[in-house]
């Protein structure tokens, strides 16, 4: 799982393995649908567009990046996604 922690003090509790696994699924789906849009990733995950965006915002914070492109590149660098 991601096992990442946010830089925010209120979010400094380690992720549960279920949440980390879900965040990995969000990243992988976003990567898979990267050239398309958030809606396709959301449909693939069975969640709303807003939920994908919310998770990506949290993931971006944990990775210390701003954009989806940076998050995906960072996840590749960390070996979190292929």
PDB file of C-alpha atoms in Angstrom:
ATOM      1  CA  UNK A   1       0.000   0.000   0.000  1.00  0.00           C
ATOM      2  CA  UNK A   2       1.009   3.631  -0.220  1.00  0.00           C
ATOM      3  CA  UNK A   3       1.764   3.953   3.461  1.00  0.00           C
ATOM      4  CA  UNK A   4       2.223   7.695   2.988  1.00  0.00           C
ATOM      5  CA  UNK A   5       1.545  10.299   5.615  1.00  0.00           C
ATOM      6  CA  UNK A   6       0.342  13.817   5.041  1.00  0.00           C
ATOM      7  CA  UNK A   7       2.490  16.771   5.973  1.00  0.00           C
ATOM      8  CA  UNK A   8      -0.495  18.188   7.886  1.00  0.00           C
ATOM      9  CA  UNK A   9      -0.254  17.530  11.637  1.00  0.00           C
ATOM     10  CA  UNK A  10      -3.939  16.587  11.792  1.00  0.00           C
ATOM     11  CA  UNK A  11      -3.303  13.891   9.167  1.00  0.00           C
ATOM     12  CA  UNK A  12      -0.132  12.489  10.727  1.00  0.00           C
ATOM     13  CA  UNK A  13      -1.740   9.172  11.646  1.00  0.00           C
ATOM     14  CA  UNK A  14      -0.527   6.385   9.332  1.00  0.00           C
ATOM     15  CA  UNK A  15      -3.039   5.290   6.739  1.00  0.00           C
ATOM     16  CA  UNK A  16      -5.012   2.156   7.374  1.00  0.00           C
ATOM     17  CA  UNK A  17      -4.098  -0.554   4.903  1.00  0.00           C
ATOM     18  CA  UNK A  18      -7.613  -0.438   3.405  1.00  0.00           C
ATOM     19  CA  UNK A  19      -7.410   3.305   2.786  1.00  0.00           C
ATOM     20  CA  UNK A  20      -3.890   3.039   1.385  1.00  0.00           C
ATOM     21  CA  UNK A  21      -4.996   0.234  -0.937  1.00  0.00           C
ATOM     22  CA  UNK A  22      -7.928   2.336  -2.121  1.00  0.00           C
ATOM     23  CA  UNK A  23      -5.643   5.312  -2.736  1.00  0.00           C
ATOM     24  CA  UNK A  24      -3.353   3.047  -4.770  1.00  0.00           C
ATOM     25  CA  UNK A  25      -6.407   2.016  -6.831  1.00  0.00           C
ATOM     26  CA  UNK A  26      -7.251   5.696  -7.386  1.00  0.00           C
ATOM     27  CA  UNK A  27      -3.701   6.365  -8.570  1.00  0.00           C
ATOM     28  CA  UNK A  28      -3.637   3.315 -10.837  1.00  0.00           C
ATOM     29  CA  UNK A  29      -7.015   4.123 -12.357  1.00  0.00           C
ATOM     30  CA  UNK A  30      -6.010   7.751 -12.846  1.00  0.00           C
ATOM     31  CA  UNK A  31      -2.787   6.587 -14.485  1.00  0.00           C
ATOM     32  CA  UNK A  32      -4.643   4.142 -16.707  1.00  0.00           C
ATOM     33  CA  UNK A  33      -7.097   6.852 -17.800  1.00  0.00           C
ATOM     34  CA  UNK A  34      -4.478   9.622 -17.777  1.00  0.00           C
ATOM     35  CA  UNK A  35      -4.942  10.600 -21.407  1.00  0.00           C
ATOM     36  CA  UNK A  36      -8.698  10.715 -20.982  1.00  0.00           C
ATOM     37  CA  UNK A  37     -10.332  12.332 -17.969  1.00  0.00           C
ATOM     38  CA  UNK A  38     -11.308  12.020 -14.329  1.00  0.00           C
ATOM     39  CA  UNK A  39     -14.792  10.795 -15.292  1.00  0.00           C
ATOM     40  CA  UNK A  40     -13.408   7.614 -16.863  1.00  0.00           C
ATOM     41  CA  UNK A  41     -11.295   6.895 -13.788  1.00  0.00           C
ATOM     42  CA  UNK A  42     -14.325   7.543 -11.562  1.00  0.00           C
ATOM     43  CA  UNK A  43     -16.518   5.173 -13.572  1.00  0.00           C
ATOM     44  CA  UNK A  44     -13.808   2.486 -13.467  1.00  0.00           C
ATOM     45  CA  UNK A  45     -13.679   2.814  -9.665  1.00  0.00           C
ATOM     46  CA  UNK A  46     -17.438   3.103  -9.214  1.00  0.00           C
ATOM     47  CA  UNK A  47     -17.168   6.475  -7.486  1.00  0.00           C
ATOM     48  CA  UNK A  48     -17.997  10.083  -8.379  1.00  0.00           C
ATOM     49  CA  UNK A  49     -15.705  12.499 -10.201  1.00  0.00           C
ATOM     50  CA  UNK A  50     -15.586  14.623  -7.065  1.00  0.00           C
ATOM     51  CA  UNK A  51     -14.451  11.659  -4.984  1.00  0.00           C
ATOM     52  CA  UNK A  52     -11.575  10.952  -7.400  1.00  0.00           C
ATOM     53  CA  UNK A  53     -10.572  14.616  -7.243  1.00  0.00           C
ATOM     54  CA  UNK A  54     -10.775  14.610  -3.436  1.00  0.00           C
ATOM     55  CA  UNK A  55      -8.594  11.500  -3.165  1.00  0.00           C
ATOM     56  CA  UNK A  56      -6.099  12.893  -5.683  1.00  0.00           C
ATOM     57  CA  UNK A  57      -5.892  16.139  -3.681  1.00  0.00           C
ATOM     58  CA  UNK A  58      -5.071  14.131  -0.548  1.00  0.00           C
ATOM     59  CA  UNK A  59      -2.608  11.926  -2.419  1.00  0.00           C
ATOM     60  CA  UNK A  60      -0.933  15.015  -3.914  1.00  0.00           C
ATOM     61  CA  UNK A  61      -0.509  16.456  -0.419  1.00  0.00           C
ATOM     62  CA  UNK A  62       1.055  13.232   0.851  1.00  0.00           C
ATOM     63  CA  UNK A  63       3.417  13.088  -2.127  1.00  0.00           C
ATOM     64  CA  UNK A  64       4.321  16.768  -1.836  1.00  0.00           C
ATOM     65  CA  UNK A  65       3.182  17.579  -5.377  1.00  0.00           C
ATOM     66  CA  UNK A  66       0.642  19.925  -6.910  1.00  0.00           C
ATOM     67  CA  UNK A  67      -0.661  18.351 -10.102  1.00  0.00           C
ATOM     68  CA  UNK A  68      -1.937  14.957 -11.209  1.00  0.00           C
ATOM     69  CA  UNK A  69       0.987  14.717 -13.647  1.00  0.00           C
ATOM     70  CA  UNK A  70       3.471  15.291 -10.815  1.00  0.00           C
ATOM     71  CA  UNK A  71       1.671  12.749  -8.611  1.00  0.00           C
ATOM     72  CA  UNK A  72       1.762  10.096 -11.299  1.00  0.00           C
ATOM     73  CA  UNK A  73       5.446  10.758 -12.013  1.00  0.00           C
ATOM     74  CA  UNK A  74       6.257  10.616  -8.281  1.00  0.00           C
ATOM     75  CA  UNK A  75       4.337   7.350  -7.873  1.00  0.00           C
ATOM     76  CA  UNK A  76       6.289   5.867 -10.783  1.00  0.00           C
ATOM     77  CA  UNK A  77       9.549   7.035  -9.174  1.00  0.00           C
ATOM     78  CA  UNK A  78       8.535   5.418  -5.888  1.00  0.00           C
ATOM     79  CA  UNK A  79       7.539   2.182  -7.618  1.00  0.00           C
ATOM     80  CA  UNK A  80       3.932   2.507  -6.457  1.00  0.00           C
ATOM     81  CA  UNK A  81       2.608   2.078  -9.988  1.00  0.00           C
ATOM     82  CA  UNK A  82       4.098   0.487 -13.085  1.00  0.00           C
TER      83      UNK A  82
END
